[in-house]
Short mmCIF file of C-alpha atoms and ligand atoms in Angstrom, two decimals:
data_model
loop_
_atom_site.label_atom_id
_atom_site.label_comp_id
_atom_site.label_asym_id
_atom_site.label_seq_id
_atom_site.Cartn_x
_atom_site.Cartn_y
_atom_site.Cartn_z
CA MET A 9 13.04 -22.62 -7.05
CA PRO A 10 10.00 -20.37 -7.43
CA PRO A 11 10.37 -16.94 -5.82
CA TYR A 12 9.19 -16.43 -2.26
CA LEU A 13 5.88 -14.66 -2.79
CA ALA A 14 3.98 -12.76 -0.19
CA ASP A 15 0.87 -10.60 -0.58
CA TYR A 16 1.51 -7.55 1.56
CA HIS A 17 -1.65 -5.60 0.84
CA THR A 18 -4.94 -7.38 1.60
CA HIS A 19 -8.25 -6.44 3.18
CA THR A 20 -11.02 -8.23 5.05
CA TYR A 21 -14.45 -7.08 6.27
CA ILE A 22 -12.69 -5.24 9.09
CA SER A 23 -11.69 -2.64 6.49
CA GLY A 24 -15.33 -1.76 5.89
CA ASP A 25 -15.11 -1.89 2.08
CA SER A 26 -14.65 -5.67 1.81
CA HIS A 27 -16.71 -8.72 2.73
CA SER A 28 -13.79 -11.15 2.82
CA THR A 29 -12.84 -13.08 5.90
CA LEU A 30 -9.26 -13.82 6.87
CA LEU A 31 -10.00 -17.53 6.49
CA GLU A 32 -11.03 -17.00 2.85
CA ASN A 33 -7.95 -14.90 2.15
CA ILE A 34 -5.59 -17.39 3.78
CA THR A 35 -7.21 -20.32 1.99
CA GLN A 36 -6.75 -18.59 -1.36
CA ALA A 37 -3.18 -17.50 -0.57
CA HIS A 38 -2.26 -21.05 0.39
CA ARG A 39 -4.01 -22.49 -2.68
CA ILE A 40 -1.98 -20.34 -5.08
CA GLY A 41 1.27 -21.09 -3.28
CA LEU A 42 2.03 -17.85 -1.47
CA SER A 43 4.44 -18.16 1.44
CA GLU A 44 3.02 -15.21 3.36
CA LEU A 45 -0.04 -13.06 3.69
CA CYS A 46 -0.09 -9.72 5.45
CA MET A 47 -3.37 -8.28 6.68
CA SER A 48 -3.42 -4.57 5.96
CA GLU A 49 -6.81 -3.26 7.00
CA HIS A 50 -7.75 0.37 6.42
CA TRP A 51 -7.09 2.90 9.08
CA ASN A 52 -7.95 6.20 7.45
CA LEU A 53 -7.80 9.54 9.22
CA LEU A 54 -10.28 11.05 6.76
CA ASN A 55 -13.39 9.57 5.20
CA GLN A 56 -14.54 10.11 1.61
CA LYS A 57 -16.48 13.23 2.64
CA GLY A 58 -13.39 14.76 4.21
CA GLU A 59 -14.55 14.27 7.79
CA ARG A 60 -11.92 13.42 10.36
CA LEU A 61 -11.86 9.87 11.73
CA PRO A 62 -10.36 8.57 14.99
CA THR A 63 -6.62 8.94 15.39
CA HIS A 64 -6.63 5.75 17.44
CA TYR A 65 -6.92 2.26 15.93
CA ASP A 66 -8.25 -0.76 17.78
CA PHE A 67 -6.21 -3.75 16.60
CA ALA A 68 -8.22 -6.22 18.72
CA PRO A 69 -10.55 -7.47 15.92
CA VAL A 70 -7.56 -7.94 13.60
CA LEU A 71 -5.60 -9.88 16.20
CA GLN A 72 -8.66 -11.93 17.09
CA GLN A 73 -9.20 -13.04 13.48
CA TRP A 74 -5.71 -14.51 13.34
CA GLU A 75 -5.88 -15.87 16.88
CA GLU A 76 -8.87 -17.99 15.90
CA LEU A 77 -7.09 -19.45 12.86
CA LYS A 78 -3.54 -19.65 14.11
CA ASN A 79 -3.56 -23.24 15.30
CA THR A 80 -4.93 -24.54 12.02
CA TRP A 81 -2.70 -22.52 9.70
CA ALA A 82 0.58 -21.91 11.48
CA GLY A 83 3.36 -23.73 9.64
CA ARG A 84 1.42 -23.80 6.37
CA ILE A 85 1.51 -20.09 5.64
CA ASP A 86 2.98 -17.15 7.48
CA VAL A 87 0.36 -14.55 8.41
CA ARG A 88 1.46 -11.09 9.47
CA ILE A 89 -0.30 -8.13 11.02
CA GLY A 90 -0.03 -4.90 9.07
CA ILE A 91 -2.08 -1.77 8.59
CA GLU A 92 -2.84 0.50 5.66
CA LEU A 93 -2.67 3.93 7.18
CA GLY A 94 -4.45 6.62 5.16
CA ASN A 95 -3.57 10.31 5.38
CA SER A 96 -1.61 9.92 8.61
CA THR A 97 -0.17 13.43 8.28
CA VAL A 98 -3.51 14.75 9.57
CA ASP A 99 -2.13 13.85 13.01
CA THR A 100 1.27 12.17 12.83
CA ASP A 101 1.95 12.33 16.58
CA ALA A 102 -1.30 10.64 17.58
CA VAL A 103 -0.87 7.95 14.95
CA GLU A 104 2.68 7.11 16.01
CA LYS A 105 1.53 6.39 19.56
CA CYS A 106 -0.78 3.74 18.17
CA LEU A 107 1.86 2.01 16.08
CA THR A 108 3.78 0.60 19.01
CA LEU A 109 1.78 -2.65 19.08
CA PRO A 110 4.37 -5.45 19.39
CA GLU A 111 2.47 -7.69 16.94
CA LEU A 112 2.53 -5.03 14.24
CA ASP A 113 4.90 -6.05 11.46
CA PHE A 114 4.16 -3.65 8.67
CA VAL A 115 2.74 -0.21 7.89
CA ILE A 116 1.66 0.98 4.45
CA GLY A 117 1.53 4.76 4.16
CA SER A 118 -1.28 5.68 1.78
CA LEU A 119 -3.02 8.87 0.73
CA HIS A 120 -6.66 8.25 -0.13
CA SER A 121 -7.87 11.81 0.40
CA THR A 122 -6.97 15.31 -0.59
CA SER A 123 -5.37 17.48 2.05
CA LEU A 124 -7.58 19.35 4.51
CA SER A 125 -6.78 22.54 2.60
CA LEU A 126 -8.66 21.03 -0.37
CA GLY A 127 -11.47 19.80 1.85
CA GLY A 128 -10.00 16.37 2.63
CA VAL A 129 -12.43 14.62 0.27
CA GLY A 130 -11.65 11.14 -1.01
CA ILE A 131 -9.59 11.16 -4.18
CA PHE A 132 -11.75 8.30 -5.47
CA THR A 133 -14.96 10.28 -4.92
CA TYR A 134 -13.48 13.46 -6.34
CA ALA A 135 -12.03 11.73 -9.41
CA LYS A 136 -15.20 9.85 -10.31
CA SER A 137 -17.20 13.06 -10.71
CA CYS A 138 -14.39 15.24 -12.06
CA THR A 139 -15.02 16.71 -15.51
CA ASP A 140 -12.27 19.31 -15.55
CA PRO A 141 -8.65 18.23 -16.19
CA THR A 142 -7.39 21.44 -14.57
CA LEU A 143 -9.01 20.43 -11.28
CA ALA A 144 -7.50 16.97 -11.64
CA GLN A 145 -4.05 18.56 -11.97
CA ARG A 146 -4.73 20.51 -8.79
CA VAL A 147 -5.54 17.30 -6.94
CA LEU A 148 -2.34 15.71 -8.24
CA GLU A 149 -0.32 18.73 -7.12
CA ASP A 150 -1.93 18.44 -3.68
CA TYR A 151 -1.27 14.69 -3.68
CA ILE A 152 2.46 15.19 -4.35
CA GLN A 153 2.66 17.81 -1.62
CA GLN A 154 1.01 15.47 0.86
CA MET A 155 3.43 12.69 -0.13
CA GLU A 156 6.34 15.03 0.54
CA GLU A 157 4.94 15.63 4.03
CA LEU A 158 4.40 11.92 4.54
CA ALA A 159 7.94 11.07 3.39
CA GLN A 160 9.24 13.70 5.78
CA ALA A 161 7.16 12.36 8.69
CA GLY A 162 8.27 8.78 7.94
CA THR A 163 5.19 7.20 9.52
CA PHE A 164 5.26 4.09 7.30
CA ASP A 165 7.41 1.20 6.12
CA VAL A 166 6.48 1.46 2.45
CA LEU A 167 4.68 4.18 0.50
CA GLY A 168 1.36 2.74 -0.64
CA HIS A 169 0.12 2.69 -4.25
CA ILE A 170 1.94 5.87 -5.31
CA ILE A 171 0.02 5.90 -8.61
CA TYR A 172 -3.33 5.80 -6.75
CA PRO A 173 -4.99 8.96 -8.24
CA LEU A 174 -4.22 7.77 -11.77
CA ARG A 175 -6.53 4.78 -11.18
CA TYR A 176 -9.67 6.89 -10.91
CA PHE A 177 -9.61 10.06 -13.01
CA PRO A 178 -11.18 9.72 -16.48
CA ALA A 179 -8.78 8.00 -18.89
CA GLU A 180 -9.31 10.79 -21.46
CA PHE A 181 -7.47 13.21 -19.12
CA HIS A 182 -4.29 11.20 -19.89
CA LEU A 183 -2.91 12.06 -16.46
CA SER A 184 0.58 11.08 -15.42
CA LEU A 185 2.93 11.94 -12.58
CA ASP A 186 5.63 13.01 -15.09
CA PRO A 187 5.23 16.77 -14.42
CA TRP A 188 6.21 16.09 -10.79
CA GLN A 189 9.17 13.81 -11.60
CA ASP A 190 11.75 15.98 -9.82
CA ARG A 191 9.69 16.13 -6.66
CA LEU A 192 8.93 12.41 -6.86
CA ASP A 193 12.66 11.74 -7.17
CA SER A 194 13.24 13.70 -3.97
CA ILE A 195 10.50 11.72 -2.23
CA LEU A 196 12.00 8.43 -3.39
CA ARG A 197 15.49 9.53 -2.30
CA GLN A 198 14.13 10.35 1.13
CA VAL A 199 12.42 6.95 1.28
CA ILE A 200 15.63 5.16 0.30
CA GLU A 201 17.84 7.13 2.69
CA GLY A 202 15.37 6.48 5.51
CA GLY A 203 15.60 2.70 4.95
CA LYS A 204 12.00 2.58 3.85
CA GLY A 205 10.46 1.22 0.68
CA MET A 206 7.57 1.38 -1.70
CA GLU A 207 4.96 -1.13 -2.64
CA PHE A 208 4.25 -2.45 -6.11
CA ASN A 209 0.46 -2.53 -5.87
CA THR A 210 -1.11 -4.57 -8.67
CA THR A 211 -4.65 -3.27 -7.98
CA GLN A 212 -6.09 -6.78 -8.05
CA GLY A 213 -3.85 -7.61 -11.03
CA SER A 214 -5.02 -4.68 -13.16
CA THR A 215 -2.03 -2.33 -12.89
CA ILE A 216 1.34 -3.80 -13.79
CA ARG A 217 2.81 -1.85 -16.69
CA ALA A 218 1.55 1.46 -15.27
CA TRP A 219 4.29 1.06 -12.66
CA ILE A 220 7.18 0.99 -15.15
CA PRO A 221 8.16 4.70 -14.95
CA LEU A 222 8.11 4.77 -11.16
CA LEU A 223 9.85 1.42 -10.71
CA THR A 224 12.51 2.51 -13.19
CA ARG A 225 13.20 5.75 -11.31
CA TYR A 226 13.19 4.07 -7.90
CA ARG A 227 15.72 1.48 -9.08
CA ALA A 228 17.90 4.14 -10.76
CA LEU A 229 18.00 6.06 -7.48
CA GLY A 230 19.15 2.92 -5.66
CA GLY A 231 15.77 1.71 -4.36
CA GLU A 232 15.65 -1.98 -3.49
CA ILE A 233 12.93 -2.34 -0.89
CA ILE A 234 9.76 -3.41 -2.69
CA THR A 235 6.75 -5.23 -1.31
CA LEU A 236 4.13 -6.82 -3.55
CA GLY A 237 0.49 -6.19 -2.80
CA SER A 238 -2.68 -7.11 -4.65
CA ASP A 239 -4.91 -4.71 -2.69
CA ALA A 240 -7.39 -7.60 -2.72
CA HIS A 241 -10.81 -6.77 -1.34
CA ARG A 242 -12.06 -10.19 -2.52
CA PRO A 243 -10.37 -13.55 -1.86
CA ALA A 244 -10.11 -14.30 -5.60
CA CYS A 245 -7.79 -11.29 -6.01
CA ILE A 246 -5.16 -12.42 -3.51
CA GLY A 247 -1.79 -12.52 -5.30
CA ALA A 248 -3.37 -11.25 -8.53
CA GLY A 249 -0.80 -10.26 -11.14
CA PHE A 250 2.20 -11.36 -9.07
CA ASP A 251 3.75 -13.51 -11.84
CA GLN A 252 3.83 -10.55 -14.24
CA ALA A 253 4.91 -8.22 -11.44
CA VAL A 254 7.92 -10.37 -10.53
CA GLU A 255 8.83 -10.73 -14.20
CA LEU A 256 8.73 -6.94 -14.55
CA LEU A 257 10.84 -6.43 -11.43
CA GLN A 258 13.43 -8.86 -12.79
CA THR A 259 13.47 -7.04 -16.15
CA LEU A 260 14.01 -3.71 -14.39
CA GLY A 261 16.98 -5.05 -12.42
CA TYR A 262 15.40 -5.75 -9.07
CA ARG A 263 16.93 -8.59 -7.09
CA TRP A 264 14.59 -8.84 -4.14
CA VAL A 265 11.05 -8.62 -2.89
CA CYS A 266 10.55 -7.82 0.77
CA THR A 267 8.43 -8.95 3.66
CA TYR A 268 8.51 -7.42 7.13
CA ARG A 269 9.08 -8.58 10.69
CA GLN A 270 8.43 -6.02 13.38
CA ARG A 271 8.77 -3.15 10.94
CA THR A 272 12.06 -4.45 9.53
CA PRO A 273 12.44 -5.55 5.90
CA GLN A 274 13.40 -9.12 5.07
CA PHE A 275 14.85 -9.68 1.60
CA HIS A 276 13.86 -12.61 -0.63
CA SER A 277 15.76 -13.23 -3.85
CA ILE A 278 13.88 -13.16 -7.14
CA VAL A 279 16.87 -13.80 -9.40
ZN1 ZN B 318 -5.31 2.10 -0.43
ZN1 ZN B 319 -5.78 -1.14 0.26
#
């Protein structure tokens, strides 16, 4: 039996950096045989310039998209409501009040921006114009510190794309998270002890092997809760890289991939 595959990190036009519709994403997910699709639109507390954004999220457009399609698609593919929450530690208390929506199944905790002490600018924006590896190291140090705060706050179900900054800094910097391994271990331990997980984010199928060090550590520390996400901003990227991702998880000793119902992990065998 093929493994139960679910894309738990997808965007539509509601995210602002995608033109996809939910219908296009569902159609593609169904076409490639996924059992589930989770909508995880952006809700960032900081924009790329470092300006603060609302600490309240209006789920109505998200719910409405699914409401309009539900009758046609229910029973053919399971669609879940999630959110990709960026830099929630800017105001953890306010954010938590907004996460009580009964329809909300899943929360990805991401860090797209530097901390306010570094100006809060988008890591993507910063990295693309960065010419000094020392400054890049400073951003990584700040990133790890923010992740420690996020792990402590626990305002998520899975930590989002932990290797995010490595996607964008110039390749010739040869950056890695290795210098922070001890602190990352502590973060992962906290995640595991708190019953939370991490996502294996394939970045539209382009990052698979880059996850090996982190997946190896997480498993060694007892981590089992993994969701798979393509981070698709285009329908064609839904489920991208999942075959290789599952193969890698199996090789590294993982037995399950997870989906979520009302913020609770559901385990699906991959062995
Ligand atoms: Zn993200
Ligand atoms: Zn995303």
